[in-house]
């Protein structure tokens, strides 16, 4: 699943007394949102689900503005569940890879309730501090250290 936001390009509309009132085609699917640069941009959100080894589209869902990514996720999970039922596959065989704006604890909990497995990059690493997660991960096997600070030598 990939959740993205896209900015709609807003060009200047011609205004003249002999022209009809200007109307933007994207008004039906876009609304003011926030893309990280400036507030009030006209954007739309989109969540797409793709079955990886066959490249089949399972579904795509969108919303005006920043959208409701949790609702889009619920629709996508329903489509994945229907896909699994169609091929008589249990939910445990599904591996959901989340990209984009997903990755918080509420989303992970929503997917775990379905019985499906997931791979994601979290928005925050405080989730890794939970004892149940620490137990599942086991003890660390390797430590990474940052580059050494400026070293003075001969």
PDB file of N, CA and C in Angstrom, residues 34-121:
ATOM      1  N   UNK A  34      -2.041  20.439   3.228  1.00  0.00           N
ATOM      2  CA  UNK A  34      -0.682  20.814   3.595  1.00  0.00           C
ATOM      3  C   UNK A  34       0.289  19.769   3.066  1.00  0.00           C
ATOM      4  N   UNK A  35       1.224  20.211   2.242  1.00  0.00           N
ATOM      5  CA  UNK A  35       2.219  19.317   1.661  1.00  0.00           C
ATOM      6  C   UNK A  35       3.603  19.534   2.263  1.00  0.00           C
ATOM      7  N   UNK A  36       3.731  20.423   3.217  1.00  0.00           N
ATOM      8  CA  UNK A  36       5.004  20.651   3.858  1.00  0.00           C
ATOM      9  C   UNK A  36       5.696  21.928   3.434  1.00  0.00           C
ATOM     10  N   UNK A  37       5.254  22.551   2.373  1.00  0.00           N
ATOM     11  CA  UNK A  37       5.906  23.770   1.913  1.00  0.00           C
ATOM     12  C   UNK A  37       5.101  25.002   2.323  1.00  0.00           C
ATOM     13  N   UNK A  38       3.874  25.061   1.914  1.00  0.00           N
ATOM     14  CA  UNK A  38       3.044  26.196   2.294  1.00  0.00           C
ATOM     15  C   UNK A  38       1.626  25.704   2.531  1.00  0.00           C
ATOM     16  N   UNK A  39       0.958  26.350   3.428  1.00  0.00           N
ATOM     17  CA  UNK A  39      -0.401  25.934   3.767  1.00  0.00           C
ATOM     18  C   UNK A  39      -1.385  26.464   2.724  1.00  0.00           C
ATOM     19  N   UNK A  40      -2.486  25.739   2.587  1.00  0.00           N
ATOM     20  CA  UNK A  40      -3.521  26.175   1.671  1.00  0.00           C
ATOM     21  C   UNK A  40      -3.320  25.723   0.237  1.00  0.00           C
ATOM     22  N   UNK A  41      -2.333  24.859  -0.013  1.00  0.00           N
ATOM     23  CA  UNK A  41      -2.176  24.327  -1.362  1.00  0.00           C
ATOM     24  C   UNK A  41      -3.384  23.459  -1.680  1.00  0.00           C
ATOM     25  N   UNK A  42      -3.696  23.323  -2.935  1.00  0.00           N
ATOM     26  CA  UNK A  42      -4.807  22.483  -3.350  1.00  0.00           C
ATOM     27  C   UNK A  42      -4.235  21.094  -3.616  1.00  0.00           C
ATOM     28  N   UNK A  43      -4.663  20.105  -2.795  1.00  0.00           N
ATOM     29  CA  UNK A  43      -4.088  18.766  -2.869  1.00  0.00           C
ATOM     30  C   UNK A  43      -5.181  17.706  -2.824  1.00  0.00           C
ATOM     31  N   UNK A  44      -4.762  16.484  -3.124  1.00  0.00           N
ATOM     32  CA  UNK A  44      -5.612  15.316  -2.942  1.00  0.00           C
ATOM     33  C   UNK A  44      -4.729  14.187  -2.448  1.00  0.00           C
ATOM     34  N   UNK A  45      -5.315  13.249  -1.708  1.00  0.00           N
ATOM     35  CA  UNK A  45      -4.566  12.104  -1.215  1.00  0.00           C
ATOM     36  C   UNK A  45      -4.951  10.878  -2.030  1.00  0.00           C
ATOM     37  N   UNK A  46      -4.047   9.888  -2.049  1.00  0.00           N
ATOM     38  CA  UNK A  46      -4.329   8.657  -2.789  1.00  0.00           C
ATOM     39  C   UNK A  46      -3.645   7.505  -2.087  1.00  0.00           C
ATOM     40  N   UNK A  47      -4.367   6.409  -1.893  1.00  0.00           N
ATOM     41  CA  UNK A  47      -3.817   5.171  -1.376  1.00  0.00           C
ATOM     42  C   UNK A  47      -4.007   4.114  -2.440  1.00  0.00           C
ATOM     43  N   UNK A  48      -2.928   3.483  -2.834  1.00  0.00           N
ATOM     44  CA  UNK A  48      -2.981   2.451  -3.874  1.00  0.00           C
ATOM     45  C   UNK A  48      -2.517   1.127  -3.286  1.00  0.00           C
ATOM     46  N   UNK A  49      -3.190   0.039  -3.657  1.00  0.00           N
ATOM     47  CA  UNK A  49      -2.812  -1.303  -3.229  1.00  0.00           C
ATOM     48  C   UNK A  49      -2.507  -2.127  -4.472  1.00  0.00           C
ATOM     49  N   UNK A  50      -1.341  -2.761  -4.443  1.00  0.00           N
ATOM     50  CA  UNK A  50      -0.866  -3.527  -5.587  1.00  0.00           C
ATOM     51  C   UNK A  50      -0.444  -4.907  -5.108  1.00  0.00           C
ATOM     52  N   UNK A  51      -0.853  -5.943  -5.821  1.00  0.00           N
ATOM     53  CA  UNK A  51      -0.417  -7.304  -5.522  1.00  0.00           C
ATOM     54  C   UNK A  51       0.927  -7.475  -6.218  1.00  0.00           C
ATOM     55  N   UNK A  52       1.999  -7.618  -5.468  1.00  0.00           N
ATOM     56  CA  UNK A  52       3.347  -7.463  -6.016  1.00  0.00           C
ATOM     57  C   UNK A  52       3.760  -8.500  -7.058  1.00  0.00           C
ATOM     58  N   UNK A  53       3.574  -9.787  -6.806  1.00  0.00           N
ATOM     59  CA  UNK A  53       4.150 -10.730  -7.760  1.00  0.00           C
ATOM     60  C   UNK A  53       3.351 -10.884  -9.041  1.00  0.00           C
ATOM     61  N   UNK A  54       2.103 -10.433  -9.057  1.00  0.00           N
ATOM     62  CA  UNK A  54       1.341 -10.463 -10.312  1.00  0.00           C
ATOM     63  C   UNK A  54       1.143  -9.067 -10.895  1.00  0.00           C
ATOM     64  N   UNK A  55       1.477  -8.036 -10.123  1.00  0.00           N
ATOM     65  CA  UNK A  55       1.302  -6.637 -10.524  1.00  0.00           C
ATOM     66  C   UNK A  55      -0.168  -6.271 -10.757  1.00  0.00           C
ATOM     67  N   UNK A  56      -1.060  -6.952 -10.071  1.00  0.00           N
ATOM     68  CA  UNK A  56      -2.485  -6.633 -10.165  1.00  0.00           C
ATOM     69  C   UNK A  56      -2.817  -5.503  -9.209  1.00  0.00           C
ATOM     70  N   UNK A  57      -3.605  -4.551  -9.696  1.00  0.00           N
ATOM     71  CA  UNK A  57      -4.101  -3.500  -8.827  1.00  0.00           C
ATOM     72  C   UNK A  57      -5.241  -4.076  -8.019  1.00  0.00           C
ATOM     73  N   UNK A  58      -5.153  -3.968  -6.704  1.00  0.00           N
ATOM     74  CA  UNK A  58      -6.232  -4.441  -5.843  1.00  0.00           C
ATOM     75  C   UNK A  58      -7.221  -3.308  -5.594  1.00  0.00           C
ATOM     76  N   UNK A  59      -6.716  -2.090  -5.517  1.00  0.00           N
ATOM     77  CA  UNK A  59      -7.605  -0.959  -5.323  1.00  0.00           C
ATOM     78  C   UNK A  59      -6.837   0.334  -5.218  1.00  0.00           C
ATOM     79  N   UNK A  60      -7.525   1.413  -5.456  1.00  0.00           N
ATOM     80  CA  UNK A  60      -6.970   2.746  -5.253  1.00  0.00           C
ATOM     81  C   UNK A  60      -8.078   3.628  -4.685  1.00  0.00           C
ATOM     82  N   UNK A  61      -7.747   4.379  -3.656  1.00  0.00           N
ATOM     83  CA  UNK A  61      -8.728   5.180  -2.939  1.00  0.00           C
ATOM     84  C   UNK A  61      -8.149   6.572  -2.745  1.00  0.00           C
ATOM     85  N   UNK A  62      -9.004   7.575  -2.814  1.00  0.00           N
ATOM     86  CA  UNK A  62      -8.500   8.936  -2.687  1.00  0.00           C
ATOM     87  C   UNK A  62      -9.472   9.788  -1.889  1.00  0.00           C
ATOM     88  N   UNK A  63      -8.973  10.950  -1.485  1.00  0.00           N
ATOM     89  CA  UNK A  63      -9.790  11.885  -0.739  1.00  0.00           C
ATOM     90  C   UNK A  63      -9.353  13.307  -1.031  1.00  0.00           C
ATOM     91  N   UNK A  64     -10.238  14.236  -0.761  1.00  0.00           N
ATOM     92  CA  UNK A  64      -9.921  15.654  -0.959  1.00  0.00           C
ATOM     93  C   UNK A  64      -8.956  16.127   0.110  1.00  0.00           C
ATOM     94  N   UNK A  65      -8.124  17.086  -0.257  1.00  0.00           N
ATOM     95  CA  UNK A  65      -7.192  17.672   0.698  1.00  0.00           C
ATOM     96  C   UNK A  65      -6.220  16.638   1.232  1.00  0.00           C
ATOM     97  N   UNK A  66      -5.958  16.683   2.526  1.00  0.00           N
ATOM     98  CA  UNK A  66      -5.074  15.696   3.137  1.00  0.00           C
ATOM     99  C   UNK A  66      -5.740  14.338   3.256  1.00  0.00           C
ATOM    100  N   UNK A  67      -7.034  14.265   3.054  1.00  0.00           N
ATOM    101  CA  UNK A  67      -7.753  13.005   3.059  1.00  0.00           C
ATOM    102  C   UNK A  67      -7.860  12.392   4.438  1.00  0.00           C
ATOM    103  N   UNK A  68      -8.493  11.242   4.512  1.00  0.00           N
ATOM    104  CA  UNK A  68      -8.635  10.475   5.744  1.00  0.00           C
ATOM    105  C   UNK A  68      -7.890   9.169   5.526  1.00  0.00           C
ATOM    106  N   UNK A  69      -6.597   9.166   5.854  1.00  0.00           N
ATOM    107  CA  UNK A  69      -5.768   8.011   5.521  1.00  0.00           C
ATOM    108  C   UNK A  69      -6.198   6.761   6.275  1.00  0.00           C
ATOM    109  N   UNK A  70      -6.807   6.902   7.444  1.00  0.00           N
ATOM    110  CA  UNK A  70      -7.272   5.722   8.175  1.00  0.00           C
ATOM    111  C   UNK A  70      -8.469   5.090   7.472  1.00  0.00           C
ATOM    112  N   UNK A  71      -9.353   5.906   6.917  1.00  0.00           N
ATOM    113  CA  UNK A  71     -10.494   5.377   6.163  1.00  0.00           C
ATOM    114  C   UNK A  71     -10.015   4.727   4.870  1.00  0.00           C
ATOM    115  N   UNK A  72      -9.041   5.359   4.205  1.00  0.00           N
ATOM    116  CA  UNK A  72      -8.478   4.773   2.990  1.00  0.00           C
ATOM    117  C   UNK A  72      -7.803   3.441   3.304  1.00  0.00           C
ATOM    118  N   UNK A  73      -7.135   3.358   4.457  1.00  0.00           N
ATOM    119  CA  UNK A  73      -6.514   2.106   4.873  1.00  0.00           C
ATOM    120  C   UNK A  73      -7.566   1.033   5.117  1.00  0.00           C
ATOM    121  N   UNK A  74      -8.681   1.391   5.768  1.00  0.00           N
ATOM    122  CA  UNK A  74      -9.748   0.424   6.025  1.00  0.00           C
ATOM    123  C   UNK A  74     -10.320  -0.121   4.716  1.00  0.00           C
ATOM    124  N   UNK A  75     -10.517   0.752   3.729  1.00  0.00           N
ATOM    125  CA  UNK A  75     -11.016   0.310   2.426  1.00  0.00           C
ATOM    126  C   UNK A  75     -10.006  -0.610   1.737  1.00  0.00           C
ATOM    127  N   UNK A  76      -8.732  -0.271   1.852  1.00  0.00           N
ATOM    128  CA  UNK A  76      -7.698  -1.083   1.231  1.00  0.00           C
ATOM    129  C   UNK A  76      -7.605  -2.443   1.891  1.00  0.00           C
ATOM    130  N   UNK A  77      -7.674  -2.487   3.219  1.00  0.00           N
ATOM    131  CA  UNK A  77      -7.633  -3.769   3.919  1.00  0.00           C
ATOM    132  C   UNK A  77      -8.840  -4.626   3.573  1.00  0.00           C
ATOM    133  N   UNK A  78      -9.991  -4.003   3.374  1.00  0.00           N
ATOM    134  CA  UNK A  78     -11.176  -4.757   2.954  1.00  0.00           C
ATOM    135  C   UNK A  78     -10.963  -5.357   1.565  1.00  0.00           C
ATOM    136  N   UNK A  79     -10.341  -4.604   0.661  1.00  0.00           N
ATOM    137  CA  UNK A  79     -10.057  -5.117  -0.677  1.00  0.00           C
ATOM    138  C   UNK A  79      -9.058  -6.270  -0.623  1.00  0.00           C
ATOM    139  N   UNK A  80      -8.044  -6.167   0.238  1.00  0.00           N
ATOM    140  CA  UNK A  80      -7.065  -7.251   0.381  1.00  0.00           C
ATOM    141  C   UNK A  80      -7.745  -8.489   0.958  1.00  0.00           C
ATOM    142  N   UNK A  81      -8.618  -8.299   1.944  1.00  0.00           N
ATOM    143  CA  UNK A  81      -9.350  -9.420   2.532  1.00  0.00           C
ATOM    144  C   UNK A  81     -10.215 -10.108   1.486  1.00  0.00           C
ATOM    145  N   UNK A  82     -10.897  -9.342   0.654  1.00  0.00           N
ATOM    146  CA  UNK A  82     -11.718  -9.908  -0.421  1.00  0.00           C
ATOM    147  C   UNK A  82     -10.848 -10.680  -1.410  1.00  0.00           C
ATOM    148  N   UNK A  83      -9.686 -10.140  -1.735  1.00  0.00           N
ATOM    149  CA  UNK A  83      -8.751 -10.812  -2.639  1.00  0.00           C
ATOM    150  C   UNK A  83      -8.318 -12.154  -2.056  1.00  0.00           C
ATOM    151  N   UNK A  84      -7.978 -12.172  -0.760  1.00  0.00           N
ATOM    152  CA  UNK A  84      -7.560 -13.410  -0.113  1.00  0.00           C
ATOM    153  C   UNK A  84      -8.684 -14.437  -0.089  1.00  0.00           C
ATOM    154  N   UNK A  85      -9.896 -13.981   0.196  1.00  0.00           N
ATOM    155  CA  UNK A  85     -11.047 -14.890   0.213  1.00  0.00           C
ATOM    156  C   UNK A  85     -11.322 -15.468  -1.170  1.00  0.00           C
ATOM    157  N   UNK A  86     -11.153 -14.662  -2.199  1.00  0.00           N
ATOM    158  CA  UNK A  86     -11.394 -15.118  -3.572  1.00  0.00           C
ATOM    159  C   UNK A  86     -10.479 -16.291  -3.938  1.00  0.00           C
ATOM    160  N   UNK A  87      -9.244 -16.267  -3.430  1.00  0.00           N
ATOM    161  CA  UNK A  87      -8.283 -17.329  -3.733  1.00  0.00           C
ATOM    162  C   UNK A  87      -8.134 -18.323  -2.586  1.00  0.00           C
ATOM    163  N   UNK A  88      -9.066 -18.294  -1.627  1.00  0.00           N
ATOM    164  CA  UNK A  88      -9.087 -19.213  -0.478  1.00  0.00           C
ATOM    165  C   UNK A  88      -7.772 -19.207   0.284  1.00  0.00           C
ATOM    166  N   UNK A  89      -7.239 -18.025   0.548  1.00  0.00           N
ATOM    167  CA  UNK A  89      -5.991 -17.871   1.279  1.00  0.00           C
ATOM    168  C   UNK A  89      -6.285 -17.308   2.668  1.00  0.00           C
ATOM    169  N   UNK A  90      -5.640 -17.838   3.701  1.00  0.00           N
ATOM    170  CA  UNK A  90      -5.853 -17.276   5.044  1.00  0.00           C
ATOM    171  C   UNK A  90      -5.148 -15.926   5.176  1.00  0.00           C
ATOM    172  N   UNK A  91      -5.611 -15.079   6.098  1.00  0.00           N
ATOM    173  CA  UNK A  91      -4.994 -13.753   6.275  1.00  0.00           C
ATOM    174  C   UNK A  91      -3.512 -13.812   6.633  1.00  0.00           C
ATOM    175  N   UNK A  92      -3.064 -14.895   7.273  1.00  0.00           N
ATOM    176  CA  UNK A  92      -1.663 -14.999   7.683  1.00  0.00           C
ATOM    177  C   UNK A  92      -0.713 -15.069   6.491  1.00  0.00           C
ATOM    178  N   UNK A  93      -1.221 -15.371   5.302  1.00  0.00           N
ATOM    179  CA  UNK A  93      -0.353 -15.452   4.124  1.00  0.00           C
ATOM    180  C   UNK A  93      -0.077 -14.084   3.518  1.00  0.00           C
ATOM    181  N   UNK A  94      -0.817 -13.076   3.958  1.00  0.00           N
ATOM    182  CA  UNK A  94      -0.631 -11.730   3.406  1.00  0.00           C
ATOM    183  C   UNK A  94       0.489 -11.010   4.126  1.00  0.00           C
ATOM    184  N   UNK A  95       1.311 -10.335   3.364  1.00  0.00           N
ATOM    185  CA  UNK A  95       2.345  -9.466   3.908  1.00  0.00           C
ATOM    186  C   UNK A  95       2.094  -8.081   3.334  1.00  0.00           C
ATOM    187  N   UNK A  96       1.683  -7.171   4.178  1.00  0.00           N
ATOM    188  CA  UNK A  96       1.363  -5.809   3.773  1.00  0.00           C
ATOM    189  C   UNK A  96       2.622  -4.963   3.933  1.00  0.00           C
ATOM    190  N   UNK A  97       3.056  -4.329   2.858  1.00  0.00           N
ATOM    191  CA  UNK A  97       4.177  -3.386   2.934  1.00  0.00           C
ATOM    192  C   UNK A  97       3.586  -1.988   2.834  1.00  0.00           C
ATOM    193  N   UNK A  98       3.794  -1.221   3.864  1.00  0.00           N
ATOM    194  CA  UNK A  98       3.235   0.126   3.910  1.00  0.00           C
ATOM    195  C   UNK A  98       4.295   1.143   3.534  1.00  0.00           C
ATOM    196  N   UNK A  99       3.963   1.998   2.611  1.00  0.00           N
ATOM    197  CA  UNK A  99       4.814   3.107   2.227  1.00  0.00           C
ATOM    198  C   UNK A  99       4.032   4.393   2.444  1.00  0.00           C
ATOM    199  N   UNK A 100       4.711   5.479   2.342  1.00  0.00           N
ATOM    200  CA  UNK A 100       4.034   6.773   2.391  1.00  0.00           C
ATOM    201  C   UNK A 100       3.772   7.236   3.799  1.00  0.00           C
ATOM    202  N   UNK A 101       2.579   7.726   4.055  1.00  0.00           N
ATOM    203  CA  UNK A 101       2.288   8.379   5.324  1.00  0.00           C
ATOM    204  C   UNK A 101       1.889   7.410   6.432  1.00  0.00           C
ATOM    205  N   UNK A 102       1.837   6.128   6.151  1.00  0.00           N
ATOM    206  CA  UNK A 102       1.514   5.165   7.196  1.00  0.00           C
ATOM    207  C   UNK A 102       2.741   4.882   8.041  1.00  0.00           C
ATOM    208  N   UNK A 103       2.553   4.321   9.220  1.00  0.00           N
ATOM    209  CA  UNK A 103       3.672   3.960  10.059  1.00  0.00           C
ATOM    210  C   UNK A 103       3.526   4.345  11.517  1.00  0.00           C
ATOM    211  N   UNK A 104       2.340   4.765  11.947  1.00  0.00           N
ATOM    212  CA  UNK A 104       2.171   5.043  13.361  1.00  0.00           C
ATOM    213  C   UNK A 104       1.523   3.837  14.048  1.00  0.00           C
ATOM    214  N   UNK A 105       1.473   3.867  15.370  1.00  0.00           N
ATOM    215  CA  UNK A 105       1.006   2.721  16.145  1.00  0.00           C
ATOM    216  C   UNK A 105      -0.453   2.376  15.856  1.00  0.00           C
ATOM    217  N   UNK A 106      -1.296   3.371  15.612  1.00  0.00           N
ATOM    218  CA  UNK A 106      -2.711   3.104  15.350  1.00  0.00           C
ATOM    219  C   UNK A 106      -2.892   2.316  14.051  1.00  0.00           C
ATOM    220  N   UNK A 107      -2.117   2.643  13.038  1.00  0.00           N
ATOM    221  CA  UNK A 107      -2.198   1.934  11.761  1.00  0.00           C
ATOM    222  C   UNK A 107      -1.700   0.504  11.923  1.00  0.00           C
ATOM    223  N   UNK A 108      -0.596   0.338  12.648  1.00  0.00           N
ATOM    224  CA  UNK A 108      -0.044  -0.998  12.861  1.00  0.00           C
ATOM    225  C   UNK A 108      -1.055  -1.859  13.612  1.00  0.00           C
ATOM    226  N   UNK A 109      -1.696  -1.310  14.633  1.00  0.00           N
ATOM    227  CA  UNK A 109      -2.706  -2.044  15.391  1.00  0.00           C
ATOM    228  C   UNK A 109      -3.895  -2.409  14.508  1.00  0.00           C
ATOM    229  N   UNK A 110      -4.295  -1.507  13.628  1.00  0.00           N
ATOM    230  CA  UNK A 110      -5.418  -1.758  12.729  1.00  0.00           C
ATOM    231  C   UNK A 110      -5.117  -2.955  11.814  1.00  0.00           C
ATOM    232  N   UNK A 111      -3.897  -3.062  11.344  1.00  0.00           N
ATOM    233  CA  UNK A 111      -3.535  -4.182  10.463  1.00  0.00           C
ATOM    234  C   UNK A 111      -3.357  -5.460  11.266  1.00  0.00           C
ATOM    235  N   UNK A 112      -2.772  -5.376  12.442  1.00  0.00           N
ATOM    236  CA  UNK A 112      -2.555  -6.569  13.255  1.00  0.00           C
ATOM    237  C   UNK A 112      -3.871  -7.242  13.641  1.00  0.00           C
ATOM    238  N   UNK A 113      -4.939  -6.452  13.792  1.00  0.00           N
ATOM    239  CA  UNK A 113      -6.249  -7.026  14.121  1.00  0.00           C
ATOM    240  C   UNK A 113      -6.787  -7.896  12.989  1.00  0.00           C
ATOM    241  N   UNK A 114      -6.324  -7.683  11.764  1.00  0.00           N
ATOM    242  CA  UNK A 114      -6.801  -8.480  10.632  1.00  0.00           C
ATOM    243  C   UNK A 114      -6.113  -9.834  10.545  1.00  0.00           C
ATOM    244  N   UNK A 115      -4.989 -10.006  11.254  1.00  0.00           N
ATOM    245  CA  UNK A 115      -4.236 -11.248  11.179  1.00  0.00           C
ATOM    246  C   UNK A 115      -3.187 -11.243  10.082  1.00  0.00           C
ATOM    247  N   UNK A 116      -3.084 -10.146   9.349  1.00  0.00           N
ATOM    248  CA  UNK A 116      -2.085 -10.038   8.294  1.00  0.00           C
ATOM    249  C   UNK A 116      -0.761  -9.563   8.890  1.00  0.00           C
ATOM    250  N   UNK A 117       0.323  -9.885   8.217  1.00  0.00           N
ATOM    251  CA  UNK A 117       1.641  -9.434   8.640  1.00  0.00           C
ATOM    252  C   UNK A 117       1.967  -8.134   7.909  1.00  0.00           C
ATOM    253  N   UNK A 118       2.884  -7.346   8.467  1.00  0.00           N
ATOM    254  CA  UNK A 118       3.206  -6.090   7.814  1.00  0.00           C
ATOM    255  C   UNK A 118       4.676  -5.751   7.947  1.00  0.00           C
ATOM    256  N   UNK A 119       5.133  -4.959   7.005  1.00  0.00           N
ATOM    257  CA  UNK A 119       6.462  -4.367   7.003  1.00  0.00           C
ATOM    258  C   UNK A 119       6.245  -2.883   6.763  1.00  0.00           C
ATOM    259  N   UNK A 120       6.839  -2.052   7.617  1.00  0.00           N
ATOM    260  CA  UNK A 120       6.656  -0.615   7.472  1.00  0.00           C
ATOM    261  C   UNK A 120       7.863   0.113   8.034  1.00  0.00           C
ATOM    262  N   UNK A 121       7.973   1.333   7.693  1.00  0.00           N
ATOM    263  CA  UNK A 121       8.949   2.218   8.310  1.00  0.00           C
ATOM    264  C   UNK A 121       8.150   3.147   9.202  1.00  0.00           C
TER     265      UNK A 121
END
